[in-house]
Every structure is written in C-alpha cells, then in structure tokens.
Short mmCIF file of C-alpha atoms in Angstrom, two decimals:
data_model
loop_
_atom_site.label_atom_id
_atom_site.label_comp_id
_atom_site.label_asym_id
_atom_site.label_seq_id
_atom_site.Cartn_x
_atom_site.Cartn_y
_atom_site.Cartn_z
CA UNK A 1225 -17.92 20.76 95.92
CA UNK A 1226 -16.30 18.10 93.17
CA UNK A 1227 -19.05 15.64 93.83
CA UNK A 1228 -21.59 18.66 93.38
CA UNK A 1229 -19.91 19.02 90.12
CA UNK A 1230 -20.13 15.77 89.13
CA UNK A 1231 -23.72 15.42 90.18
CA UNK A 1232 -24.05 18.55 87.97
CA UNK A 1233 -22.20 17.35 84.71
CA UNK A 1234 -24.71 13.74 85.25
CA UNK A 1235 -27.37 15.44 85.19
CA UNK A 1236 -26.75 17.50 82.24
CA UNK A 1237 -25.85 14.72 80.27
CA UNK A 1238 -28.85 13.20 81.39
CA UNK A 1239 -30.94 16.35 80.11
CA UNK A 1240 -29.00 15.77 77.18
CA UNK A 1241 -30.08 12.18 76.44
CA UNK A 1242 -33.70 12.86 77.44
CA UNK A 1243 -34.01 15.68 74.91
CA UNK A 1244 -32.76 13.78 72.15
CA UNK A 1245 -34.85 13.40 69.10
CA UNK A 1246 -35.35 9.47 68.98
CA UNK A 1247 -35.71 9.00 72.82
CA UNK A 1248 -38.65 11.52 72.96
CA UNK A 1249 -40.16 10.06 69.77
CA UNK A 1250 -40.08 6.98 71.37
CA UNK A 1251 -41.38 7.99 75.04
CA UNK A 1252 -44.42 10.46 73.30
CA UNK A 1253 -45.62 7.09 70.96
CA UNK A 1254 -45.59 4.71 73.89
CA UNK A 1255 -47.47 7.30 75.87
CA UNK A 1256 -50.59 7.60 73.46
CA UNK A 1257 -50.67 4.11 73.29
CA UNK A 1258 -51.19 3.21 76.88
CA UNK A 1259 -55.05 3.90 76.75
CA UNK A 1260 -55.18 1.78 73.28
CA UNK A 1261 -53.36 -1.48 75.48
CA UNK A 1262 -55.17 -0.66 78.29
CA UNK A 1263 -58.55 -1.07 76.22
CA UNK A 1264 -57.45 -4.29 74.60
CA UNK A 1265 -56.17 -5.64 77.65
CA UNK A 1266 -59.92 -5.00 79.50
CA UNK A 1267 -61.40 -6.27 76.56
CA UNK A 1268 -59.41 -9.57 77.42
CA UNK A 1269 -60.73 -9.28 81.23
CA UNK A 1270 -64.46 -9.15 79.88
CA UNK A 1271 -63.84 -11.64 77.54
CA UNK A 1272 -62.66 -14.44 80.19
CA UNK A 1273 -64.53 -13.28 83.38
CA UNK A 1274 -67.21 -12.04 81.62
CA UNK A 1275 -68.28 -13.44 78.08
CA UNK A 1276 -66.93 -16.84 78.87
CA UNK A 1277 -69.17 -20.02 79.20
CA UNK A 1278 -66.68 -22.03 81.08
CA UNK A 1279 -64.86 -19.59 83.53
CA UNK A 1280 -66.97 -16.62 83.28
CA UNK A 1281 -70.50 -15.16 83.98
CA UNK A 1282 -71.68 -16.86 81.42
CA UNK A 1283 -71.87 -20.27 82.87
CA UNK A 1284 -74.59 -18.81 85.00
CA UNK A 1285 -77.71 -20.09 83.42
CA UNK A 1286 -79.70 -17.09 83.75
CA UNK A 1287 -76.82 -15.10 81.91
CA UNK A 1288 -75.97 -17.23 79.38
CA UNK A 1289 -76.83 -14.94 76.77
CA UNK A 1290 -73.48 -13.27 77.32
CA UNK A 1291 -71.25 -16.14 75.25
CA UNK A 1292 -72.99 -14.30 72.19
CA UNK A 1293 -71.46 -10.80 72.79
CA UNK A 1294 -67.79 -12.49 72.90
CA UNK A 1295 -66.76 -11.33 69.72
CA UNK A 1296 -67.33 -8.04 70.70
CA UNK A 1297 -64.41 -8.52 73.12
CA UNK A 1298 -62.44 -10.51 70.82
CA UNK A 1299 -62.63 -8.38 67.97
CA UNK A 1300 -61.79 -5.01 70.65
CA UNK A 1301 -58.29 -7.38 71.85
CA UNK A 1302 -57.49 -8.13 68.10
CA UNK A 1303 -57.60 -4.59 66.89
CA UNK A 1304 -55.69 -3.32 69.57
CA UNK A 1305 -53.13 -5.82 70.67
CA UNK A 1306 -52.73 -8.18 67.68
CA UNK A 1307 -52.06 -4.20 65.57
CA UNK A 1308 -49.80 -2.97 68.82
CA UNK A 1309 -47.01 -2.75 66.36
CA UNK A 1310 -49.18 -1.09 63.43
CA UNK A 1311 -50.41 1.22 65.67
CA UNK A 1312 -46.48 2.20 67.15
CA UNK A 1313 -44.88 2.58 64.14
CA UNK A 1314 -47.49 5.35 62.73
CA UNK A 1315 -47.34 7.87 65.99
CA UNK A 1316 -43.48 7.00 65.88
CA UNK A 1317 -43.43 7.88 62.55
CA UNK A 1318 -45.53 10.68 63.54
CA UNK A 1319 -43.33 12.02 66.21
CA UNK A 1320 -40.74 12.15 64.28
CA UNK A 1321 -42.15 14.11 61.69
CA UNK A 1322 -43.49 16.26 64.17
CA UNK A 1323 -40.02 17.02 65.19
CA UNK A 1324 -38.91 17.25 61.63
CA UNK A 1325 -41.37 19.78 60.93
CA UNK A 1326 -43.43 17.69 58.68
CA UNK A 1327 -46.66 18.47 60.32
CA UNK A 1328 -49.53 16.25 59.96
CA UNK A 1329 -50.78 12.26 59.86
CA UNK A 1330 -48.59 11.58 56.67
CA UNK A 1331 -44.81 10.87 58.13
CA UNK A 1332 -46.69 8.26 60.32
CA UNK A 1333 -48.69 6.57 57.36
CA UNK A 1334 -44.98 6.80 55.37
CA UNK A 1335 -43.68 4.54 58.40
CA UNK A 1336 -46.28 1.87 58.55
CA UNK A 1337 -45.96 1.61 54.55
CA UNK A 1338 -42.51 1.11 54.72
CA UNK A 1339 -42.24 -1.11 56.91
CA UNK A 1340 -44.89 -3.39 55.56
CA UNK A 1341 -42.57 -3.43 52.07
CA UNK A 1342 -39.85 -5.51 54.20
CA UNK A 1343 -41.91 -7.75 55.55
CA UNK A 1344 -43.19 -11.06 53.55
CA UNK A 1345 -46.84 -10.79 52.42
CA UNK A 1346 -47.15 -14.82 51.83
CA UNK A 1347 -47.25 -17.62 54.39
CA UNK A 1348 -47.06 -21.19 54.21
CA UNK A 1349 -49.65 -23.55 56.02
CA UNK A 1350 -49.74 -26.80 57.01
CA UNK A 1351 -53.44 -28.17 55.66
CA UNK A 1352 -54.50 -31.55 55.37
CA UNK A 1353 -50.63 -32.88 56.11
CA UNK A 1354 -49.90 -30.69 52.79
CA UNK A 1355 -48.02 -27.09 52.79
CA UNK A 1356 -49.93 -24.32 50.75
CA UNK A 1357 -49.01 -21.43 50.08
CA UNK A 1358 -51.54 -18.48 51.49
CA UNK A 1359 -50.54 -14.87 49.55
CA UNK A 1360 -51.41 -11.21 50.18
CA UNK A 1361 -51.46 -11.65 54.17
CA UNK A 1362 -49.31 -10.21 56.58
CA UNK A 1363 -48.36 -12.54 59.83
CA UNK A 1364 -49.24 -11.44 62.99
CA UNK A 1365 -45.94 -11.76 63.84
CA UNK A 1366 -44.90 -8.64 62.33
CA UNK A 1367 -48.38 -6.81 63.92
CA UNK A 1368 -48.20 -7.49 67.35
CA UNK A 1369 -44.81 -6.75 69.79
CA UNK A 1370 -42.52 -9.20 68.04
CA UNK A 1371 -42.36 -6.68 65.46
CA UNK A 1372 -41.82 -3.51 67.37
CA UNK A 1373 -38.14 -3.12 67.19
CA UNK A 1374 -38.37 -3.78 63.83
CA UNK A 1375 -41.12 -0.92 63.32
CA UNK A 1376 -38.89 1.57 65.63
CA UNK A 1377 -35.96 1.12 63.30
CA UNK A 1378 -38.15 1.46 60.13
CA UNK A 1379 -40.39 4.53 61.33
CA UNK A 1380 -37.22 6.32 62.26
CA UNK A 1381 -35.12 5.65 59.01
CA UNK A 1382 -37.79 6.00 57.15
CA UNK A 1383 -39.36 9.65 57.58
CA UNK A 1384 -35.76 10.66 58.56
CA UNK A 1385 -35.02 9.61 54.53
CA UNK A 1386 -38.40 11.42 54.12
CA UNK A 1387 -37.40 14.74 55.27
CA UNK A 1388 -34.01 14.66 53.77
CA UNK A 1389 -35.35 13.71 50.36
CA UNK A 1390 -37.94 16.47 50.64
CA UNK A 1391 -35.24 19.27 51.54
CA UNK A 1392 -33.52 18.83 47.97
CA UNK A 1393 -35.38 21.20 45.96
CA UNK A 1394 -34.19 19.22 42.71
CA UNK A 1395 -36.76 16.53 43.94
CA UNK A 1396 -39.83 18.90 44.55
CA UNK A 1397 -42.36 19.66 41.99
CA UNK A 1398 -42.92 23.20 42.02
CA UNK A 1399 -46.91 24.02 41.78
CA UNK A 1400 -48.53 27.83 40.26
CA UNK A 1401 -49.74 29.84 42.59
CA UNK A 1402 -52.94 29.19 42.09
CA UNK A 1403 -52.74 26.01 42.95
CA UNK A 1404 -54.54 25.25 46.80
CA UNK A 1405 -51.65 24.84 49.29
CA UNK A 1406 -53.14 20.85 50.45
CA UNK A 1407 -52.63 20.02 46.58
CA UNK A 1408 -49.14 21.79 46.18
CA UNK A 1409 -47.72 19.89 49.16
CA UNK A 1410 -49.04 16.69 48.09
CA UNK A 1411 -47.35 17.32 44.58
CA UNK A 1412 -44.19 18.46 46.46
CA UNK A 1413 -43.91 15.09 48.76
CA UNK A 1414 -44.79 12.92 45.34
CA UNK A 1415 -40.59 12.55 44.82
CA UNK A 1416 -39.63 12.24 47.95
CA UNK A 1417 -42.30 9.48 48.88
CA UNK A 1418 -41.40 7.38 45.86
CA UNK A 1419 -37.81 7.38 46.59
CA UNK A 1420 -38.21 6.64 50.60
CA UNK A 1421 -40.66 4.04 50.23
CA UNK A 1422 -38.94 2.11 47.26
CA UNK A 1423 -35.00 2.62 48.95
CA UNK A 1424 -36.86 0.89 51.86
CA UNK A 1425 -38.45 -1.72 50.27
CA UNK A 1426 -35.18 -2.51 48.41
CA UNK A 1427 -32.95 -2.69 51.17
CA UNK A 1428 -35.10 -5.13 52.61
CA UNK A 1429 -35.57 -6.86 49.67
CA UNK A 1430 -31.47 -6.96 49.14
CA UNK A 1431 -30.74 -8.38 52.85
CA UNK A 1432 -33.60 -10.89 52.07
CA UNK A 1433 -31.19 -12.44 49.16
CA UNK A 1434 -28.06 -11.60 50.50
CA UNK A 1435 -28.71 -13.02 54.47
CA UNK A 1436 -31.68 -15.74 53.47
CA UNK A 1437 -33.48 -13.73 56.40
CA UNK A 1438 -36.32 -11.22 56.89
CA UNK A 1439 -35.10 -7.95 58.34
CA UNK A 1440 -37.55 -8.62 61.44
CA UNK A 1441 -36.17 -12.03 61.96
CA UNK A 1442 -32.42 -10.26 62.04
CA UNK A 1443 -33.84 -7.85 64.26
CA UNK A 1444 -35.61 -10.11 66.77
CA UNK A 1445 -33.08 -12.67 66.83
CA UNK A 1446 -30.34 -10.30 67.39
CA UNK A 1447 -31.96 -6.77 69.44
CA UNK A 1448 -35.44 -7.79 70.76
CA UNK A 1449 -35.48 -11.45 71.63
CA UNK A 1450 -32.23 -11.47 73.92
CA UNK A 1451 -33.28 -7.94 75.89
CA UNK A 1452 -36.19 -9.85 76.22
CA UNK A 1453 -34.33 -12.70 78.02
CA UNK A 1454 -33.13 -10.57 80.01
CA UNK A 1455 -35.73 -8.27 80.76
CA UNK A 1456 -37.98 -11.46 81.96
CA UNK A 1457 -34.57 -12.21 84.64
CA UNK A 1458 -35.08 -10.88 87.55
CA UNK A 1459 -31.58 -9.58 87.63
CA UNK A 1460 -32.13 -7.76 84.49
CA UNK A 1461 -35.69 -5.60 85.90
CA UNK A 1462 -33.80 -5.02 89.06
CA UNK A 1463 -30.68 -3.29 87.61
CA UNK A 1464 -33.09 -1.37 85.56
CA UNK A 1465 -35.21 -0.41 88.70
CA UNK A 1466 -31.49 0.58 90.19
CA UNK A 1467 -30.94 3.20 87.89
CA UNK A 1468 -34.32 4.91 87.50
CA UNK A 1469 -34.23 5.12 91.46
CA UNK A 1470 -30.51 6.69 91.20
CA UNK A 1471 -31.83 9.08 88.81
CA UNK A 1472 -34.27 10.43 91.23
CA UNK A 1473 -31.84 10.57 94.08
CA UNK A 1474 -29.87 12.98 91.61
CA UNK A 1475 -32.48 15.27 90.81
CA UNK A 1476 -33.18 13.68 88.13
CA UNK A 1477 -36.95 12.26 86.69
CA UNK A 1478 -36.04 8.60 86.89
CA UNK A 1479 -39.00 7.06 85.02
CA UNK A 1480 -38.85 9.30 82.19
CA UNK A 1481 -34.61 7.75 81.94
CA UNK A 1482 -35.44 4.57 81.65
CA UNK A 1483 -38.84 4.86 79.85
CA UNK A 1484 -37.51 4.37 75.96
CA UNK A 1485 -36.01 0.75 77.17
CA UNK A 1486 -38.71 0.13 79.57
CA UNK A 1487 -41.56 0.53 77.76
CA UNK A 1488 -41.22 -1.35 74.55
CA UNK A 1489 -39.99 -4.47 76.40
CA UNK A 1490 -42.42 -4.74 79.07
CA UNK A 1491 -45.57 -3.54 77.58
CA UNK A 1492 -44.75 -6.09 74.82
CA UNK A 1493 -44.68 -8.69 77.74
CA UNK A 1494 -47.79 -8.18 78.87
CA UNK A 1495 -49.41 -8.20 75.38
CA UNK A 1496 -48.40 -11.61 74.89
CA UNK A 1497 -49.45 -12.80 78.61
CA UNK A 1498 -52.95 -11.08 77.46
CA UNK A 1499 -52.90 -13.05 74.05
CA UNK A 1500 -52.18 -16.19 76.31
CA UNK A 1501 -54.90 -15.39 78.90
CA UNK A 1502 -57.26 -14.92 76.17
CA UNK A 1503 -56.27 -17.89 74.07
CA UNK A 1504 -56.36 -20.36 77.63
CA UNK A 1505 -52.89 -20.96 76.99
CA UNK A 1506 -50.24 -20.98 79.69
CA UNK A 1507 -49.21 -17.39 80.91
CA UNK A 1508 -45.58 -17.28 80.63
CA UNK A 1509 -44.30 -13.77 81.56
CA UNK A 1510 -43.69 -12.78 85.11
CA UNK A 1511 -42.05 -9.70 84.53
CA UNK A 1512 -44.12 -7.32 82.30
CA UNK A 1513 -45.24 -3.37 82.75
CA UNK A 1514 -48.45 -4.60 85.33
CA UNK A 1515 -45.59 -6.63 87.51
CA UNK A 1516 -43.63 -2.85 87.67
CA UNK A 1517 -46.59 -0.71 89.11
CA UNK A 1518 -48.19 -3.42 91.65
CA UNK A 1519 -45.24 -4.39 92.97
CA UNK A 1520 -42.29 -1.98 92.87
CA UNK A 1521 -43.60 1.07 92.09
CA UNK A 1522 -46.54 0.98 95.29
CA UNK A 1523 -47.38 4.86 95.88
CA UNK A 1524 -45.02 5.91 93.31
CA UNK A 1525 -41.18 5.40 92.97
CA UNK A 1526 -39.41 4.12 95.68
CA UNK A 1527 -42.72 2.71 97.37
CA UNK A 1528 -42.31 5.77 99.42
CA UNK A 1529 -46.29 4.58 100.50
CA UNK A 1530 -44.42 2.31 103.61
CA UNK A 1531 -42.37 6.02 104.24
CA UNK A 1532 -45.46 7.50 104.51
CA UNK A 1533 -46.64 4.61 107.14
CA UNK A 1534 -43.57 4.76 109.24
CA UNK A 1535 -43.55 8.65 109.51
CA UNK A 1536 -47.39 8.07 110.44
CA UNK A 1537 -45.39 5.13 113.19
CA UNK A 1538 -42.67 6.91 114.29
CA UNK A 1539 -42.27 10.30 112.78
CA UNK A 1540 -41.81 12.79 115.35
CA UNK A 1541 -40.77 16.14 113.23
CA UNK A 1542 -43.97 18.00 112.58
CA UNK A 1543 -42.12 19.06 109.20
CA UNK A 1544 -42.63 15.57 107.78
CA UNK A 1545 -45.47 14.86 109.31
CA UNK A 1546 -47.57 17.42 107.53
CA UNK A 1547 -45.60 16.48 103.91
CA UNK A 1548 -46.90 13.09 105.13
CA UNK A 1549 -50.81 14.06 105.32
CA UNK A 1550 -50.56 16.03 102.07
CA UNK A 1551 -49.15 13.20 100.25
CA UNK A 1552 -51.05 10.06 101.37
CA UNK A 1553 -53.83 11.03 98.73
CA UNK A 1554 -51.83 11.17 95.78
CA UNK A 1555 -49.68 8.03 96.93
CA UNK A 1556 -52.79 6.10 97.14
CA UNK A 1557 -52.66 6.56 93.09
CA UNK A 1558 -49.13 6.28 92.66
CA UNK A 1559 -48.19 9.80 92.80
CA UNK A 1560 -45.24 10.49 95.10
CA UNK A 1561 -43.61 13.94 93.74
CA UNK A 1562 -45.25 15.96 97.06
CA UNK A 1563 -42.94 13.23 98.62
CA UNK A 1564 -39.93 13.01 96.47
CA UNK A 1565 -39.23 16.65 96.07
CA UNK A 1566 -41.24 17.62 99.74
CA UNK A 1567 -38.91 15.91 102.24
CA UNK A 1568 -36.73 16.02 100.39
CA UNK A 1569 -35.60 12.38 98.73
CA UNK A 1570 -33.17 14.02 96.28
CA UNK A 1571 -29.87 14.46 97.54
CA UNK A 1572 -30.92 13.37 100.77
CA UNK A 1573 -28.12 11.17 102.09
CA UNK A 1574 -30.37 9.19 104.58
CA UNK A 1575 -33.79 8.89 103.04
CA UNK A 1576 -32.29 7.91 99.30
CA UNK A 1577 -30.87 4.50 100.64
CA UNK A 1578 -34.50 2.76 101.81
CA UNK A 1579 -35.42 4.26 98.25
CA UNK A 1580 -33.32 2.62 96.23
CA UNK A 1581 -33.34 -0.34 98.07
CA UNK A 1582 -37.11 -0.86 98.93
CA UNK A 1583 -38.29 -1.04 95.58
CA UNK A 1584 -35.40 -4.33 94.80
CA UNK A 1585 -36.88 -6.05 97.97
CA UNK A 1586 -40.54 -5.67 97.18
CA UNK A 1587 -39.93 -6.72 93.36
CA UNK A 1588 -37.97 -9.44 94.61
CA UNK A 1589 -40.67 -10.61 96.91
CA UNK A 1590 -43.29 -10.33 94.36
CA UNK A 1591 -40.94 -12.36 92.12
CA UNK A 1592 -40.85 -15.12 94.06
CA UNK A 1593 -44.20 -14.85 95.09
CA UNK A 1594 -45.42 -14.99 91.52
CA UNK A 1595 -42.82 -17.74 90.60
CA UNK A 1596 -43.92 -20.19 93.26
CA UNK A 1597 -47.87 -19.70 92.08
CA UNK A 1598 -48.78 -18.23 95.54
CA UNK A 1599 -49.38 -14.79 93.28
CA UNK A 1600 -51.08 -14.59 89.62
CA UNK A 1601 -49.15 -13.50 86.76
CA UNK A 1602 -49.96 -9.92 85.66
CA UNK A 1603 -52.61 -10.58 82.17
CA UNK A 1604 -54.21 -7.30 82.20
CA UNK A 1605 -52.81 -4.03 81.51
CA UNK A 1606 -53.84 -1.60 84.26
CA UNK A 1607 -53.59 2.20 84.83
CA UNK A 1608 -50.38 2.70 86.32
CA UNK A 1609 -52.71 5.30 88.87
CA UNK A 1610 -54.66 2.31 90.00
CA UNK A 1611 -55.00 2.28 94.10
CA UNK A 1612 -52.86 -0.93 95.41
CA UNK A 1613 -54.98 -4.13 96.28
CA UNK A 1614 -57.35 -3.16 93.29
CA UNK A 1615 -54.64 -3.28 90.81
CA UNK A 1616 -53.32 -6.12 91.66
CA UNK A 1617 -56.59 -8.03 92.09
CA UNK A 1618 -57.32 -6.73 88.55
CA UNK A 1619 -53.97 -6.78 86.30
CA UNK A 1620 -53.93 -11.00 87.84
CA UNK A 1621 -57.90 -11.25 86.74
CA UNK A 1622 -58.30 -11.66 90.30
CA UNK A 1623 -55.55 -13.39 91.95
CA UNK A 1624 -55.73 -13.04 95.85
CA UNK A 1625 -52.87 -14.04 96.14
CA UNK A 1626 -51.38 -10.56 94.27
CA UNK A 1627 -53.69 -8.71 96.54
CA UNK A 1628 -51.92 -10.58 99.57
CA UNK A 1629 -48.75 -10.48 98.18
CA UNK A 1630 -49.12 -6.31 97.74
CA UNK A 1631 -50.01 -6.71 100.99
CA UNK A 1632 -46.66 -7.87 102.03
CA UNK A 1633 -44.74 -5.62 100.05
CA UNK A 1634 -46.17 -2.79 101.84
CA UNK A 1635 -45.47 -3.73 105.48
CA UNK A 1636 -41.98 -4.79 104.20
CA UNK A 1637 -41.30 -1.59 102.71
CA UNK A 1638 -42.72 -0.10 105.79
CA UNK A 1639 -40.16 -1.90 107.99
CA UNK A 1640 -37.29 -0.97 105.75
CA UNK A 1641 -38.02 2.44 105.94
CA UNK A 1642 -38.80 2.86 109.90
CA UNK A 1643 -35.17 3.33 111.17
CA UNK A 1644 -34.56 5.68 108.57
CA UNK A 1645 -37.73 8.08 109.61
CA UNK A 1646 -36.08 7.69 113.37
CA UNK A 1647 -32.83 8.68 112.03
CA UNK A 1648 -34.60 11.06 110.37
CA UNK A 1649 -36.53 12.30 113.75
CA UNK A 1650 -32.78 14.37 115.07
CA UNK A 1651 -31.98 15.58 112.02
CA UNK A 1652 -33.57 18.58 110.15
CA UNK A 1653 -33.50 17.61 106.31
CA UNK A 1654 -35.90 19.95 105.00
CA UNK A 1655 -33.55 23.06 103.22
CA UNK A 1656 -34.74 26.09 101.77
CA UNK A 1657 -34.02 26.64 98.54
CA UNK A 1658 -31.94 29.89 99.03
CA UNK A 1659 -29.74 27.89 101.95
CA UNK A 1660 -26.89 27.64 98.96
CA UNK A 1661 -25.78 28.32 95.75
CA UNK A 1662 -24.93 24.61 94.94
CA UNK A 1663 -28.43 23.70 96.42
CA UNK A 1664 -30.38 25.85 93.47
CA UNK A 1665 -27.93 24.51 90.79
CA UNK A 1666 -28.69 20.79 91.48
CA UNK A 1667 -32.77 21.91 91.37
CA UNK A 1668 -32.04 23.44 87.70
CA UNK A 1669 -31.18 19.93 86.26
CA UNK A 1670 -34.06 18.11 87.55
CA UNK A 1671 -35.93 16.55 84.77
CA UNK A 1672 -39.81 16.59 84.43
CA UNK A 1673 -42.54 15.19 82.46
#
C-alpha cells in the first residue's frame, strides 16, 4: 500500500510538471515543427541522391538534366533548416501567448523581434587576406539550432513581459467606441510592445558591454553546448531512455516526460548532420532524433515489436496472444499503446524489466554499430511512424548496414524478451480494472498525449 502511494504522489507530480506552462509551450512548438524538419531534411535526400551530378541520379547521362533543379532542393533545406530557430521561437512565442490569452500570430512575431535585437546584425569576413566588415546581416548561427536555447529563453521572457505590460491599464491607450475592435487592440498593444521589445534589446545590449559576450554565446557556451556533449555520449541518451521507460512502467506517458529536453537537443543534432550531408562534409553526430526511433524505439517504446515475436514463439496464454495479433499492425509503425496498456506493461512486475532494459541494449548495439562504420549515421529526418528497415535505410540515405543493424536489434530484443513471455505463460497478468481500488487510482494518473 506505501509503495502504491508513492507511485501515486510520482505520478502526480509528474502531471504536475507536464501541465506546466513552459514545458507544454515547448512540447506543442517542437510538435508543429516536425513536418517543417522533416521537409528540409527530404529536401537534403533529393538533393544528394537525386539532384547530384557526382553521387546522385544525375550522373546518369540520360538524366542529367536533374543538376539544374538543385536549387530547388537547396533553397527548400535553407528555408527550413538554416531558419529552424526563426521558425521555433515564433510558435514558442505563440504558445505562450496562447496560454496567456493573447490570441493570435502577434506574441510569436513579438518573440522573433526580440530576439533578433540581442543578436549582432554585422559580421566580419576574411576577403582577400583582409577583414571587412559586412552590416545589416544576421549569422546563421543565431538561425539554425545553435540558437535555439537562446530563442526559448527570449520567446518566453519576452511575451511573458508582453502580457504583464499589457495588464497595466496605465499603459493601454483607450480607443472610442467606434473605433473597429482589430484597430483598438493594435492601439492597446502599441505601449506594451515598445516597452518589451526595447527592455529586451537593452538587456542584451547591457550584458554585451558589461560581459564582452553576445547573450547567445553565454547561452551556448554555458546551457546548450555542454547538454550537447552529453547528449551525443552514449551514457547521456541512455539515462534519458531510462527514465522515459520508468515513466511508462508507472503509468505514466514516458515520451511526452522527457520530450521538452529531448527534442530541442536531438532534433538540433540531426539538423546539423543534414547541413553536413548536404554540404559533403563529414557527418559528425551519432546520436540525434533519427538514431532514437530506428534503433530504440522499434514498434514503439520499449521495442515491445521483439515481445510481440516471442509471444508469437512461445506465448501460450490465449489472452496475450490475441493483444499480440491486434497490435502487430500498429507496432509495425511504432505504435505500441494496444501493447503497453493491453497486457498490461504498467505496473507489471515481470514484463517492465525486458522494457526498460531492451531499449539500452538495442541503442547500445546500434551505437557501436554506427561508431565502428558498419551502420550510417542518421542525415535525414524521418517520420517517427516509419515501418523499421525503411527508416533506417532512409534516415542513413541508404545505409545497409542500418537496415542490417535494425535487423539485429530486433532478434536481440526478441531474445531478451522470450523468458519473460514463458514466465509470463503460468501467470495470469491481465486485471480488470474493477479487481481493486488501488488498481483504478494508479490508471487516473496516467498521462496522455
């Protein structure tokens, strides 16, 4: 009964955290941008297999005609990945407005204004073995993922200033009636929008003198570059994999836990390996969002695809047989909740240890795998509901060795879950819902999308 409570109090608090304002800012911004990465990253694909003279299609003679529609591609990758950051500080800013109540596009174009004003607008380049100075440009270092902790922190502070500014009725103009409402709340926002953007732009401007240092190189040397580091360890991916998978065990979503510190991080590594792979530079992130689905997240969390196989082996209760059948369809796409909540994996004593521990293996294998050069390095950003084999073969622009190395991950994860389906076999698992009273208060703190 105490670790029931205990479960209980987790999982609240994990509710809690979930539900707060920044986190699902964060998580709903991220979200909407998948399909924008995933467009850049396929323009990259097209680009190099495709559009290429040298590697792709294009050397073909009767298809050379193809070099000329490159900058199509290139100019798809640039607006998408090389603006990543652009593009996440407007829905964050967005979001948060949202939640404010400050309905509309504006909060988000307040945040990407703002945090343009504390970044430097002039660049010096190295031309002819003498510097010059290039004004009214902004670096792509401050567009593309280097900058998005920067543009989290400035979205957030920014519309929050926004909203706070806009509350003090001293600060609003006050418009006649007769006034149209669009014009009166643009006239009403004219105070507040002054103040925000130029309290921004001087704070930035004041650690500038004060430090000698940009606010986004304070923020990437200190925040993003070291949870980079050791994001791209495999220690660091693993311990994160380790929680989302006790999460679930608990009751609780897992994914959606982790998601604020996942996302940012490893979506941001493969937008750089997909600025490498397009640029025919070396590819130097193993570890990136790509890396998560193909190899640790086969069939859904847990890999629960090689539970599926060994109930299929040696499964001998009908009851998880038939959860088996129904599932296999939406495993082959990654989608495991007819698993997860159908056997049940949550608070199941023997089925949540191959869980936890299947997914460590397989990443682990596909680490070293990837490492050695046997597997490709993940350069294109795939749907995470892409069947195994094919994303693999894709997110590597066609690296058998992922597709073997997927391979491998699913027998192993197969193996590692066959004694627990025989252990499984004498043992009824299954509950109904009404069985206890402590059973249907550990369901009420499950989290969901």
């Amino acid at each position: 009964m105490e670790n029931n409570k205990w479960i209980i109090m987790l999982g609240n608090m994990a509710t809690k955290i979930n539900g707060y304002k920044y986190i699902i800012a964060i998580k709903n911004a991220f979200t909407a941008l998948i399909p924008v990465i995933i467009t850049g990253a396929f323009a990259t694909l097209f680009s190099n297999m495709v559009f290429d003279s040298t590697n792709g299609l294009a050397q073909i003679d009767a298809l050379a005609f193809l070099e000329g529609l490159k900058p199509i591609s290139q100019a798809i990758n640039y607006a998408t990945m090389n603006m990543l950051t652009i593009s996440a500080v407007f829905l964050i800013g967005m979001e948060i407005g949202n939640l404010n109540k400050e309905s509309g596009y504006f909060p988000g174009l307040l945040a990407v204004i703002s945090y343009i004003t504390v970044n430097p607008t002039t660049l010096e380049l190295l031309v002819n073995d003498k510097m010059q100075v290039v004004e009214n440009v902004l670096s792509r270092n401050y567009t593309d993922t280097k900058g998005l902790f920067l543009g989290m922190f400035i979205a957030i502070a920014s519309v929050e200033l926004f909203t706070w500014l806009g509350r003090q009725d001293k600060l609003n103009i006050k418009m006649p009636d007769s006034v149209p409402p669009n014009v009166s709340r643009s006239f009403s926002a004219l105070i507040p929008t002054i103040l925000t953007i130029t309290i921004i732009a001087s704070a930035g401007f004041a650690i500038f003198r004060i430090t000698g240092m940009y606010l986004y190189d304070i923020i990437y040397t200190i925040v993003q570059a070291p949870l980079e580091s050791v994001m791209q360890g495999l220690p660091g991916v693993l311990i994160l994999m380790f929680v989302a998978q006790f999460f679930w065990v608990i009751g609780i979503h897992g994914n959606q836990m982790i998601k604020p510190i996942r996302e940012p991080l490893l979506l941001a590594s493969i937008a750089v390996n997909t600025d490498a792979f397009n640029a025919g530079k070396e590819i130097p992130n193993i570890i990136n969002m790509p890396f998560w689905d193909m190899y640790m997240n086969i069939g859904g969390s847990g890999v629960t695809i090689g539970l599926l196989f060994a109930i299929f082996i040696v499964g001998k209760r009908d009851d998880m047989k038939e959860i088996a059948k129904l599932s296999m369809g939406p495993s082959i796409f990654n989608i495991n909740e007819p698993v997860i909540f159908g056997m049940p994996i949550m608070l199941n004593p023997i089925l949540a240890i191959p869980f936890i521990v299947t997914p460590l293996v397989t990443g682990v294998i596909g680490y070293v795998a990837t490492y050695i050069g046997f597997a490709g390095k993940a350069v294109v950003m795939i749907p995470w509901t892409t069947p195994p084999f094919i994303s693999a073969y894709l997110a590597t622009a066609g690296s058998i060795g992922a597709v073997v190395t997927q391979l491998i991950c699913i027998v192993v994860s197969t193996l590692i879950y066959l004694p627990f389906v025989k252990i499984s076999n004498s043992r009824q698992l299954v509950e109904e819902p009404s069985q206890t009273v402590e059973n249907k208060e550990l369901t009420e703190v499950t989290v969901h999308d």
